[in-house]
Amino acid sequence: MSLAQPNTDTNAPALDVERVRGDFPALHQQVHGKPLVYLDNAATSQKPQAVLDTIDDYYRRYNANVHRGLHQLAELATQAYEQARIKVARFLNAPDARQVVFTRGCTEAINLVAAAWGKANLKAGDVVLVSEMEHHSNIVPWQLVAEATGATVKPIPFDDRGVLLLDAYEKLLSEGAKMVAVTAVSNSLGTINPIGRIVDLAHNAGAVVMADAAQAVPHMAVDVTAWDADFVAFSGHKVFGPTGIGALYGKAELLDAMPPYHGGGEMIEQVKFTGTTFAQPPAKFEAGTPNIAGAIALGAAIDYVQAIGFDAITAHEKQLLDYGTAALQSVDGLKLIGAAPDKAAVFSFTLDGIHPYDMSPVLDHEAVAIRTGHHCTQPVMDRFGIPATVRASAAFYNTTDEIDKLIAALEKVKTIFA
Amino acid sequence: MPALDGMTIDDITTGFEFLGDWEQRFSYLLDLGKKLPPFLETDRIEGNKVHGCQSQVWLVAHVVTHNGKMRIEFQAVSDAHIVNGLIAILMTIYNGKTPAEMLAIDSQAIFNRLDLEQHLSPTRRNGLHAMVQRIQKLATEHA
């Protein structure tokens, strides 16, 4: 699927890293007396001033509940909230904004599908396929619904490089599957999965696909129409927006047929003690007062990213990936975990004889922010027989100079633990 | 019975005070960890694990009666070097004490004096507290 590949077009407009860094206040600070090197973007991204301003402006000027009030502020808030939905729809190339449901994040979006779609469609003996590289948030919701319905959850394996085994996937599909839950980009390995191909195979076998795009949207243009995916979810905070907001895209006929997830205000058509009827999607899935400021600020984050453009972003990040891979491979005893040919700028690694948890305080003291742990992908750690990795993950505002600082910090780790 | 080559917590505190910068203290902590007595491979089992630590920690304890006094001896190990350094400090503080002595120890004050906690991540602090809780629980059970 060409849309999911990093763009390496040499004609892509170059990214002015210093200029974009200027837009992110959090990047300009000292940690332990040294300039911060923020390489924990797969956990969460920093926020541009435009996003901060949008939140501030909302609360100062037009804070009101959406869809309900008939006053000026409520009107402004509703317009901005619905405008944000349109921005998300365009960002994902969704046919219609009504197919975008605002959620608290990617995790809630997946839980919504697992609970609502799963409850209506899964029964005893049915199979849900999840890739072995999924984040726990695209495994556990399926285990929960499987337990409730009697369905089973089976893993799709990957090879030593971290590439999904499509042959094994096709075989599993041929044995019968109702749902395929798979990530577009692995948070711990960086693997970019061929979602379009995965969807084609699933549809041929009569299965529905839930694509987790949390790690994809900050790095590449995601096109849900080209993917033909049935459900796609992402989190706002990973794409330079605030925490506590995310979105679910779903095919219209699937969203229409699904029962509600949460009950409450906003999601109803009529409430009577003799029976309640529900609103149309997306309102059916947005019970209660939503994260209005979050949604509007997510819209601002999307505007910001699109103004830079994914051609420039993917070209710059490909450079970081190539530079970082070569630099890390030159560190004695360092083993990169995840070597897929199609990869985002995520570097998971171990160092011979040094526990990942021993590395993190040294890296922190060198002001290098990385993540240590299993990254909510314990099956991936089990697959490689390791307890944890150190993960450095880049965004478009990172530089090769920062990768040099990571390497220098790793050399320090080695000196200390020698 | 002190834990490590007759080292006392005052020795460690003096050692820390003598070392100026973070890196030297860090190396000193690692050296302490290297002095832990060998831990039996057969004791590295699920039942001996201390939960709440990011890295793996195993802890075994037994009660010895010496001169009519009951004392608790324990041993622990981790797969992370820094944690072994913290275990060494905990052993120096707690090991071989009577349950009443153990419960009277203010380990927080000791760690504050070592000025160590600010260099540990919050999650690692939780792990340290999980180990302290396990030790205090042992003491309570035998008190």
mmCIF file of C-alpha atoms in Angstrom, chain A residues 20-340:
data_model
loop_
_atom_site.group_PDB
_atom_site.id
_atom_site.type_symbol
_atom_site.label_atom_id
_atom_site.label_comp_id
_atom_site.label_asym_id
_atom_site.label_seq_id
_atom_site.Cartn_x
_atom_site.Cartn_y
_atom_site.Cartn_z
ATOM 1 C CA VAL A 20 9.548 23.857 13.431
ATOM 2 C CA ARG A 21 11.415 23.288 16.693
ATOM 3 C CA GLY A 22 10.733 26.915 17.454
ATOM 4 C CA ASP A 23 7.027 26.076 17.504
ATOM 5 C CA PHE A 24 7.403 23.608 20.413
ATOM 6 C CA PRO A 25 8.019 25.345 23.762
ATOM 7 C CA ALA A 26 8.686 22.086 25.650
ATOM 8 C CA LEU A 27 11.650 21.231 23.445
ATOM 9 C CA HIS A 28 13.580 24.254 24.695
ATOM 10 C CA GLN A 29 14.462 23.387 28.249
ATOM 11 C CA GLN A 30 17.330 22.096 30.309
ATOM 12 C CA VAL A 31 17.108 18.740 32.068
ATOM 13 C CA HIS A 32 19.782 18.056 34.713
ATOM 14 C CA GLY A 33 21.568 21.110 33.350
ATOM 15 C CA LYS A 34 21.680 19.892 29.764
ATOM 16 C CA PRO A 35 19.472 20.689 26.762
ATOM 17 C CA LEU A 36 16.608 18.209 26.503
ATOM 18 C CA VAL A 37 16.828 15.546 23.798
ATOM 19 C CA TYR A 38 13.259 14.328 23.493
ATOM 20 C CA LEU A 39 13.185 10.905 21.842
ATOM 21 C CA ASP A 40 10.079 9.440 23.464
ATOM 22 C CA ASN A 41 7.606 10.399 20.767
ATOM 23 C CA ALA A 42 6.066 6.949 20.463
ATOM 24 C CA ALA A 43 4.888 7.430 24.066
ATOM 25 C CA THR A 44 3.645 10.951 23.487
ATOM 26 C CA SER A 45 4.567 13.922 21.342
ATOM 27 C CA GLN A 46 5.247 17.515 22.381
ATOM 28 C CA LYS A 47 2.724 20.205 21.501
ATOM 29 C CA PRO A 48 3.164 23.165 19.171
ATOM 30 C CA GLN A 49 2.238 26.659 20.356
ATOM 31 C CA ALA A 50 -0.779 26.626 17.997
ATOM 32 C CA VAL A 51 -2.298 23.730 19.965
ATOM 33 C CA LEU A 52 -1.618 25.416 23.326
ATOM 34 C CA ASP A 53 -3.148 28.650 22.046
ATOM 35 C CA THR A 54 -6.246 26.841 20.797
ATOM 36 C CA ILE A 55 -6.916 25.300 24.218
ATOM 37 C CA ASP A 56 -6.379 28.642 25.935
ATOM 38 C CA ASP A 57 -8.590 30.466 23.451
ATOM 39 C CA TYR A 58 -11.415 27.956 23.831
ATOM 40 C CA TYR A 59 -11.573 28.272 27.615
ATOM 41 C CA ARG A 60 -11.146 32.043 27.583
ATOM 42 C CA ARG A 61 -13.559 32.923 24.830
ATOM 43 C CA TYR A 62 -16.175 30.304 23.968
ATOM 44 C CA ASN A 63 -16.270 27.562 26.601
ATOM 45 C CA ALA A 64 -19.801 26.093 26.468
ATOM 46 C CA ASN A 65 -21.400 22.712 26.179
ATOM 47 C CA VAL A 66 -21.847 21.501 22.622
ATOM 48 C CA HIS A 67 -25.028 20.597 20.747
ATOM 49 C CA ARG A 68 -27.290 21.676 23.597
ATOM 50 C CA GLY A 69 -27.342 25.367 24.328
ATOM 51 C CA LEU A 70 -29.025 27.917 22.136
ATOM 52 C CA HIS A 71 -26.737 30.785 23.021
ATOM 53 C CA GLN A 72 -23.843 32.371 21.221
ATOM 54 C CA LEU A 73 -21.059 30.590 23.120
ATOM 55 C CA ALA A 74 -22.705 27.189 22.697
ATOM 56 C CA GLU A 75 -23.046 27.900 19.009
ATOM 57 C CA LEU A 76 -19.343 28.801 18.677
ATOM 58 C CA ALA A 77 -18.249 25.740 20.657
ATOM 59 C CA THR A 78 -20.476 23.422 18.618
ATOM 60 C CA GLN A 79 -19.217 24.854 15.356
ATOM 61 C CA ALA A 80 -15.575 24.472 16.397
ATOM 62 C CA TYR A 81 -16.154 20.935 17.726
ATOM 63 C CA GLU A 82 -17.879 19.825 14.521
ATOM 64 C CA GLN A 83 -15.273 21.616 12.443
ATOM 65 C CA ALA A 84 -12.639 19.513 14.255
ATOM 66 C CA ARG A 85 -14.550 16.390 13.267
ATOM 67 C CA ILE A 86 -14.400 17.497 9.637
ATOM 68 C CA LYS A 87 -10.643 18.083 9.996
ATOM 69 C CA VAL A 88 -10.165 14.564 11.364
ATOM 70 C CA ALA A 89 -12.270 13.113 8.529
ATOM 71 C CA ARG A 90 -10.170 14.942 5.923
ATOM 72 C CA PHE A 91 -6.963 13.978 7.725
ATOM 73 C CA LEU A 92 -7.915 10.300 7.381
ATOM 74 C CA ASN A 93 -9.538 10.766 3.977
ATOM 75 C CA ALA A 94 -12.815 9.466 5.394
ATOM 76 C CA PRO A 95 -15.786 9.850 3.059
ATOM 77 C CA ASP A 96 -17.960 11.588 5.646
ATOM 78 C CA ALA A 97 -17.355 13.349 8.975
ATOM 79 C CA ARG A 98 -20.310 11.430 10.423
ATOM 80 C CA GLN A 99 -18.043 8.386 10.308
ATOM 81 C CA VAL A 100 -15.686 9.968 12.853
ATOM 82 C CA VAL A 101 -16.430 9.368 16.536
ATOM 83 C CA PHE A 102 -14.482 11.341 19.119
ATOM 84 C CA THR A 103 -13.139 9.187 21.935
ATOM 85 C CA ARG A 104 -10.753 9.645 24.854
ATOM 86 C CA GLY A 105 -8.007 8.087 22.772
ATOM 87 C CA CYS A 106 -7.050 5.120 20.656
ATOM 88 C CA THR A 107 -7.527 2.696 23.547
ATOM 89 C CA GLU A 108 -11.103 3.792 24.131
ATOM 90 C CA ALA A 109 -11.819 3.648 20.399
ATOM 91 C CA ILE A 110 -10.673 0.033 20.215
ATOM 92 C CA ASN A 111 -12.600 -0.834 23.369
ATOM 93 C CA LEU A 112 -15.677 0.766 21.804
ATOM 94 C CA VAL A 113 -15.417 -1.436 18.702
ATOM 95 C CA ALA A 114 -14.579 -4.572 20.692
ATOM 96 C CA ALA A 115 -17.513 -4.013 23.034
ATOM 97 C CA ALA A 116 -20.158 -2.662 20.637
ATOM 98 C CA TRP A 117 -19.294 -4.443 17.388
ATOM 99 C CA GLY A 118 -18.078 -7.518 19.251
ATOM 100 C CA LYS A 119 -21.211 -7.837 21.356
ATOM 101 C CA ALA A 120 -23.419 -7.716 18.250
ATOM 102 C CA ASN A 121 -21.270 -9.885 15.992
ATOM 103 C CA LEU A 122 -19.159 -12.375 17.954
ATOM 104 C CA LYS A 123 -20.418 -15.664 19.282
ATOM 105 C CA ALA A 124 -18.947 -18.848 20.732
ATOM 106 C CA GLY A 125 -16.367 -20.402 18.435
ATOM 107 C CA ASP A 126 -15.679 -17.211 16.449
ATOM 108 C CA VAL A 127 -12.078 -16.141 15.970
ATOM 109 C CA VAL A 128 -10.448 -12.737 16.353
ATOM 110 C CA LEU A 129 -6.964 -12.460 14.843
ATOM 111 C CA VAL A 130 -4.548 -9.990 16.418
ATOM 112 C CA SER A 131 -0.958 -9.564 15.357
ATOM 113 C CA GLU A 132 1.696 -10.673 17.798
ATOM 114 C CA MET A 133 3.151 -7.147 17.688
ATOM 115 C CA GLU A 134 -0.018 -5.415 18.886
ATOM 116 C CA HIS A 135 -0.006 -2.945 21.734
ATOM 117 C CA HIS A 136 -1.869 -4.405 24.703
ATOM 118 C CA SER A 137 -4.705 -1.994 23.901
ATOM 119 C CA ASN A 138 -5.407 -3.918 20.676
ATOM 120 C CA ILE A 139 -5.195 -7.297 22.453
ATOM 121 C CA VAL A 140 -6.889 -6.986 25.832
ATOM 122 C CA PRO A 141 -10.220 -5.478 24.617
ATOM 123 C CA TRP A 142 -10.528 -8.459 22.281
ATOM 124 C CA GLN A 143 -9.708 -10.887 25.071
ATOM 125 C CA LEU A 144 -12.408 -9.264 27.193
ATOM 126 C CA VAL A 145 -15.072 -9.553 24.488
ATOM 127 C CA ALA A 146 -13.871 -13.073 23.651
ATOM 128 C CA GLU A 147 -14.367 -14.057 27.261
ATOM 129 C CA ALA A 148 -17.878 -12.602 27.242
ATOM 130 C CA THR A 149 -18.937 -14.191 23.935
ATOM 131 C CA GLY A 150 -16.973 -17.441 23.860
ATOM 132 C CA ALA A 151 -14.874 -16.325 20.888
ATOM 133 C CA THR A 152 -11.125 -16.982 20.770
ATOM 134 C CA VAL A 153 -8.202 -14.636 20.098
ATOM 135 C CA LYS A 154 -5.350 -15.957 17.961
ATOM 136 C CA PRO A 155 -2.027 -14.257 17.212
ATOM 137 C CA ILE A 156 -0.649 -13.580 13.728
ATOM 138 C CA PRO A 157 3.102 -14.246 14.027
ATOM 139 C CA PHE A 158 6.004 -12.135 12.718
ATOM 140 C CA ASP A 159 9.569 -13.006 11.740
ATOM 141 C CA ASP A 160 12.901 -12.124 13.382
ATOM 142 C CA ARG A 161 12.978 -8.753 11.635
ATOM 143 C CA GLY A 162 9.533 -7.899 12.954
ATOM 144 C CA VAL A 163 7.718 -8.433 9.638
ATOM 145 C CA LEU A 164 4.235 -9.947 9.817
ATOM 146 C CA LEU A 165 4.049 -13.396 8.232
ATOM 147 C CA LEU A 166 1.347 -12.921 5.610
ATOM 148 C CA ASP A 167 1.394 -16.620 4.664
ATOM 149 C CA ALA A 168 0.585 -17.567 8.235
ATOM 150 C CA TYR A 169 -2.030 -14.809 8.280
ATOM 151 C CA GLU A 170 -3.711 -16.166 5.130
ATOM 152 C CA LYS A 171 -3.709 -19.643 6.632
ATOM 153 C CA LEU A 172 -5.313 -18.363 9.830
ATOM 154 C CA LEU A 173 -7.907 -16.485 7.775
ATOM 155 C CA SER A 174 -8.731 -19.616 5.804
ATOM 156 C CA GLU A 175 -9.499 -21.352 9.096
ATOM 157 C CA GLY A 176 -12.168 -18.740 9.706
ATOM 158 C CA ALA A 177 -11.950 -15.326 11.402
ATOM 159 C CA LYS A 178 -14.544 -12.653 12.037
ATOM 160 C CA MET A 179 -12.238 -9.802 13.005
ATOM 161 C CA VAL A 180 -8.629 -8.875 12.320
ATOM 162 C CA ALA A 181 -7.114 -6.344 14.735
ATOM 163 C CA VAL A 182 -3.773 -5.068 13.553
ATOM 164 C CA THR A 183 -1.547 -2.065 13.998
ATOM 165 C CA ALA A 184 -0.495 0.110 11.078
ATOM 166 C CA VAL A 185 2.864 0.822 12.751
ATOM 167 C CA SER A 186 4.332 -1.161 15.653
ATOM 168 C CA ASN A 187 5.114 0.989 18.681
ATOM 169 C CA SER A 188 7.944 -1.246 19.875
ATOM 170 C CA LEU A 189 9.436 -2.460 16.579
ATOM 171 C CA GLY A 190 8.628 0.386 14.218
ATOM 172 C CA THR A 191 7.357 -2.046 11.585
ATOM 173 C CA ILE A 192 5.001 -0.489 9.035
ATOM 174 C CA ASN A 193 2.401 -3.110 8.236
ATOM 175 C CA PRO A 194 0.772 -3.362 4.785
ATOM 176 C CA ILE A 195 -2.726 -2.494 5.995
ATOM 177 C CA GLY A 196 -4.231 -2.314 2.502
ATOM 178 C CA ARG A 197 -3.074 -5.855 1.741
ATOM 179 C CA ILE A 198 -4.151 -7.105 5.175
ATOM 180 C CA VAL A 199 -7.614 -5.604 4.619
ATOM 181 C CA ASP A 200 -7.926 -7.147 1.133
ATOM 182 C CA LEU A 201 -7.106 -10.589 2.462
ATOM 183 C CA ALA A 202 -9.460 -10.176 5.402
ATOM 184 C CA HIS A 203 -12.342 -9.003 3.234
ATOM 185 C CA ASN A 204 -11.822 -11.911 0.828
ATOM 186 C CA ALA A 205 -12.169 -14.195 3.823
ATOM 187 C CA GLY A 206 -15.238 -12.342 5.106
ATOM 188 C CA ALA A 207 -13.514 -10.716 8.099
ATOM 189 C CA VAL A 208 -13.685 -7.135 9.335
ATOM 190 C CA VAL A 209 -10.502 -5.127 10.107
ATOM 191 C CA MET A 210 -9.729 -2.843 13.045
ATOM 192 C CA ALA A 211 -6.539 -0.896 12.263
ATOM 193 C CA ASP A 212 -4.674 0.809 15.100
ATOM 194 C CA ALA A 213 -3.195 3.937 13.521
ATOM 195 C CA ALA A 214 -1.885 5.531 16.729
ATOM 196 C CA GLN A 215 1.758 5.221 15.665
ATOM 197 C CA ALA A 216 1.022 5.906 12.000
ATOM 198 C CA VAL A 217 -0.716 9.292 12.033
ATOM 199 C CA PRO A 218 2.275 11.301 13.360
ATOM 200 C CA HIS A 219 4.538 9.972 10.616
ATOM 201 C CA MET A 220 2.668 9.276 7.390
ATOM 202 C CA ALA A 221 -0.476 10.112 5.479
ATOM 203 C CA VAL A 222 -3.174 7.654 6.499
ATOM 204 C CA ASP A 223 -5.937 7.058 3.954
ATOM 205 C CA VAL A 224 -8.748 4.950 5.398
ATOM 206 C CA THR A 225 -10.533 4.896 2.040
ATOM 207 C CA ALA A 226 -7.504 3.541 0.195
ATOM 208 C CA TRP A 227 -6.923 1.036 3.007
ATOM 209 C CA ASP A 228 -10.613 0.112 2.850
ATOM 210 C CA ALA A 229 -10.302 -0.623 6.572
ATOM 211 C CA ASP A 230 -13.541 -1.079 8.488
ATOM 212 C CA PHE A 231 -12.385 0.652 11.667
ATOM 213 C CA VAL A 232 -9.372 2.896 12.244
ATOM 214 C CA ALA A 233 -8.399 4.473 15.557
ATOM 215 C CA PHE A 234 -5.787 6.959 16.734
ATOM 216 C CA SER A 235 -4.905 9.151 19.712
ATOM 217 C CA GLY A 236 -4.594 12.922 19.583
ATOM 218 C CA HIS A 237 -1.615 13.166 21.917
ATOM 219 C CA LYS A 238 0.641 11.132 19.646
ATOM 220 C CA VAL A 239 0.002 13.507 16.760
ATOM 221 C CA PHE A 240 0.965 16.707 18.630
ATOM 222 C CA GLY A 241 -2.531 17.244 20.048
ATOM 223 C CA PRO A 242 -3.662 17.078 23.669
ATOM 224 C CA THR A 243 -4.136 13.972 25.810
ATOM 225 C CA GLY A 244 -7.638 12.669 26.457
ATOM 226 C CA ILE A 245 -8.859 12.945 22.885
ATOM 227 C CA GLY A 246 -8.775 10.461 20.031
ATOM 228 C CA ALA A 247 -10.921 9.344 17.170
ATOM 229 C CA LEU A 248 -12.516 6.277 15.717
ATOM 230 C CA TYR A 249 -13.303 6.022 12.038
ATOM 231 C CA GLY A 250 -15.808 3.360 11.041
ATOM 232 C CA LYS A 251 -17.615 2.294 7.900
ATOM 233 C CA ALA A 252 -21.068 3.856 7.932
ATOM 234 C CA GLU A 253 -23.044 0.615 7.688
ATOM 235 C CA LEU A 254 -21.047 -0.933 10.538
ATOM 236 C CA LEU A 255 -21.449 2.100 12.812
ATOM 237 C CA ASP A 256 -25.176 2.219 12.011
ATOM 238 C CA ALA A 257 -25.667 -1.438 12.927
ATOM 239 C CA MET A 258 -23.632 -1.308 16.145
ATOM 240 C CA PRO A 259 -25.340 -0.954 19.514
ATOM 241 C CA PRO A 260 -24.234 1.992 21.683
ATOM 242 C CA TYR A 261 -21.157 1.669 23.871
ATOM 243 C CA HIS A 262 -21.896 4.047 26.750
ATOM 244 C CA GLY A 263 -25.313 5.328 27.712
ATOM 245 C CA GLY A 264 -26.042 8.899 28.684
ATOM 246 C CA GLY A 265 -26.849 12.306 27.354
ATOM 247 C CA GLU A 266 -26.294 13.263 23.724
ATOM 248 C CA MET A 267 -26.449 9.682 22.415
ATOM 249 C CA ILE A 268 -30.220 9.336 22.559
ATOM 250 C CA GLU A 269 -33.076 10.223 20.255
ATOM 251 C CA GLN A 270 -35.849 9.752 22.777
ATOM 252 C CA VAL A 271 -35.793 8.466 26.351
ATOM 253 C CA LYS A 272 -38.912 6.912 27.832
ATOM 254 C CA PHE A 273 -39.307 4.337 30.545
ATOM 255 C CA THR A 274 -41.018 2.162 27.980
ATOM 256 C CA GLY A 275 -37.866 2.179 25.860
ATOM 257 C CA THR A 276 -35.168 4.507 24.580
ATOM 258 C CA THR A 277 -34.183 5.125 20.976
ATOM 259 C CA PHE A 278 -30.703 6.164 20.032
ATOM 260 C CA ALA A 279 -29.262 8.976 17.986
ATOM 261 C CA GLN A 280 -27.484 8.363 14.693
ATOM 262 C CA PRO A 281 -23.684 7.929 14.649
ATOM 263 C CA PRO A 282 -21.466 9.595 15.641
ATOM 264 C CA ALA A 283 -23.673 11.008 18.443
ATOM 265 C CA LYS A 284 -24.784 7.464 19.336
ATOM 266 C CA PHE A 285 -21.223 6.778 20.510
ATOM 267 C CA GLU A 286 -20.524 10.086 22.228
ATOM 268 C CA ALA A 287 -22.437 9.858 25.484
ATOM 269 C CA GLY A 288 -21.936 12.712 27.906
ATOM 270 C CA THR A 289 -20.076 15.964 27.495
ATOM 271 C CA PRO A 290 -17.111 15.257 25.233
ATOM 272 C CA ASN A 291 -13.578 16.619 25.493
ATOM 273 C CA ILE A 292 -14.525 19.754 23.587
ATOM 274 C CA ALA A 293 -11.259 21.635 24.070
ATOM 275 C CA GLY A 294 -9.341 18.457 23.244
ATOM 276 C CA ALA A 295 -11.203 17.877 19.994
ATOM 277 C CA ILE A 296 -10.787 21.485 18.839
ATOM 278 C CA ALA A 297 -7.093 21.428 19.770
ATOM 279 C CA LEU A 298 -6.677 18.115 17.929
ATOM 280 C CA GLY A 299 -8.056 19.940 14.908
ATOM 281 C CA ALA A 300 -5.352 22.593 15.425
ATOM 282 C CA ALA A 301 -2.687 19.870 15.653
ATOM 283 C CA ILE A 302 -3.908 18.372 12.390
ATOM 284 C CA ASP A 303 -3.801 21.815 10.754
ATOM 285 C CA TYR A 304 -0.247 22.210 12.022
ATOM 286 C CA VAL A 305 0.946 18.832 10.720
ATOM 287 C CA GLN A 306 -0.751 19.308 7.380
ATOM 288 C CA ALA A 307 0.817 22.726 6.931
ATOM 289 C CA ILE A 308 4.237 21.053 7.188
ATOM 290 C CA GLY A 309 3.033 18.216 4.972
ATOM 291 C CA PHE A 310 3.681 14.498 5.132
ATOM 292 C CA ASP A 311 6.012 14.592 2.132
ATOM 293 C CA ALA A 312 8.425 16.708 4.143
ATOM 294 C CA ILE A 313 7.777 14.795 7.385
ATOM 295 C CA THR A 314 8.319 11.305 5.986
ATOM 296 C CA ALA A 315 11.400 12.398 4.022
ATOM 297 C CA HIS A 316 12.958 13.935 7.152
ATOM 298 C CA GLU A 317 12.084 10.959 9.351
ATOM 299 C CA LYS A 318 13.485 8.528 6.782
ATOM 300 C CA GLN A 319 16.739 10.441 7.070
ATOM 301 C CA LEU A 320 16.588 10.130 10.873
ATOM 302 C CA LEU A 321 15.825 6.408 10.563
ATOM 303 C CA ASP A 322 18.774 5.757 8.258
ATOM 304 C CA TYR A 323 21.154 7.930 10.261
ATOM 305 C CA GLY A 324 20.011 6.480 13.596
ATOM 306 C CA THR A 325 20.161 2.872 12.395
ATOM 307 C CA ALA A 326 23.745 3.285 11.163
ATOM 308 C CA ALA A 327 24.810 5.179 14.289
ATOM 309 C CA LEU A 328 23.282 2.674 16.712
ATOM 310 C CA GLN A 329 24.697 -0.285 14.800
ATOM 311 C CA SER A 330 28.153 1.213 15.298
ATOM 312 C CA VAL A 331 27.760 0.948 19.097
ATOM 313 C CA ASP A 332 29.560 -2.179 20.292
ATOM 314 C CA GLY A 333 27.233 -4.758 21.813
ATOM 315 C CA LEU A 334 24.071 -2.922 20.793
ATOM 316 C CA LYS A 335 21.323 -5.025 19.282
ATOM 317 C CA LEU A 336 18.472 -3.368 17.410
ATOM 318 C CA ILE A 337 15.146 -5.115 17.909
ATOM 319 C CA GLY A 338 13.022 -4.636 14.813
ATOM 320 C CA ALA A 339 14.607 -4.480 11.381
ATOM 321 C CA ALA A 340 11.638 -4.433 9.030
#
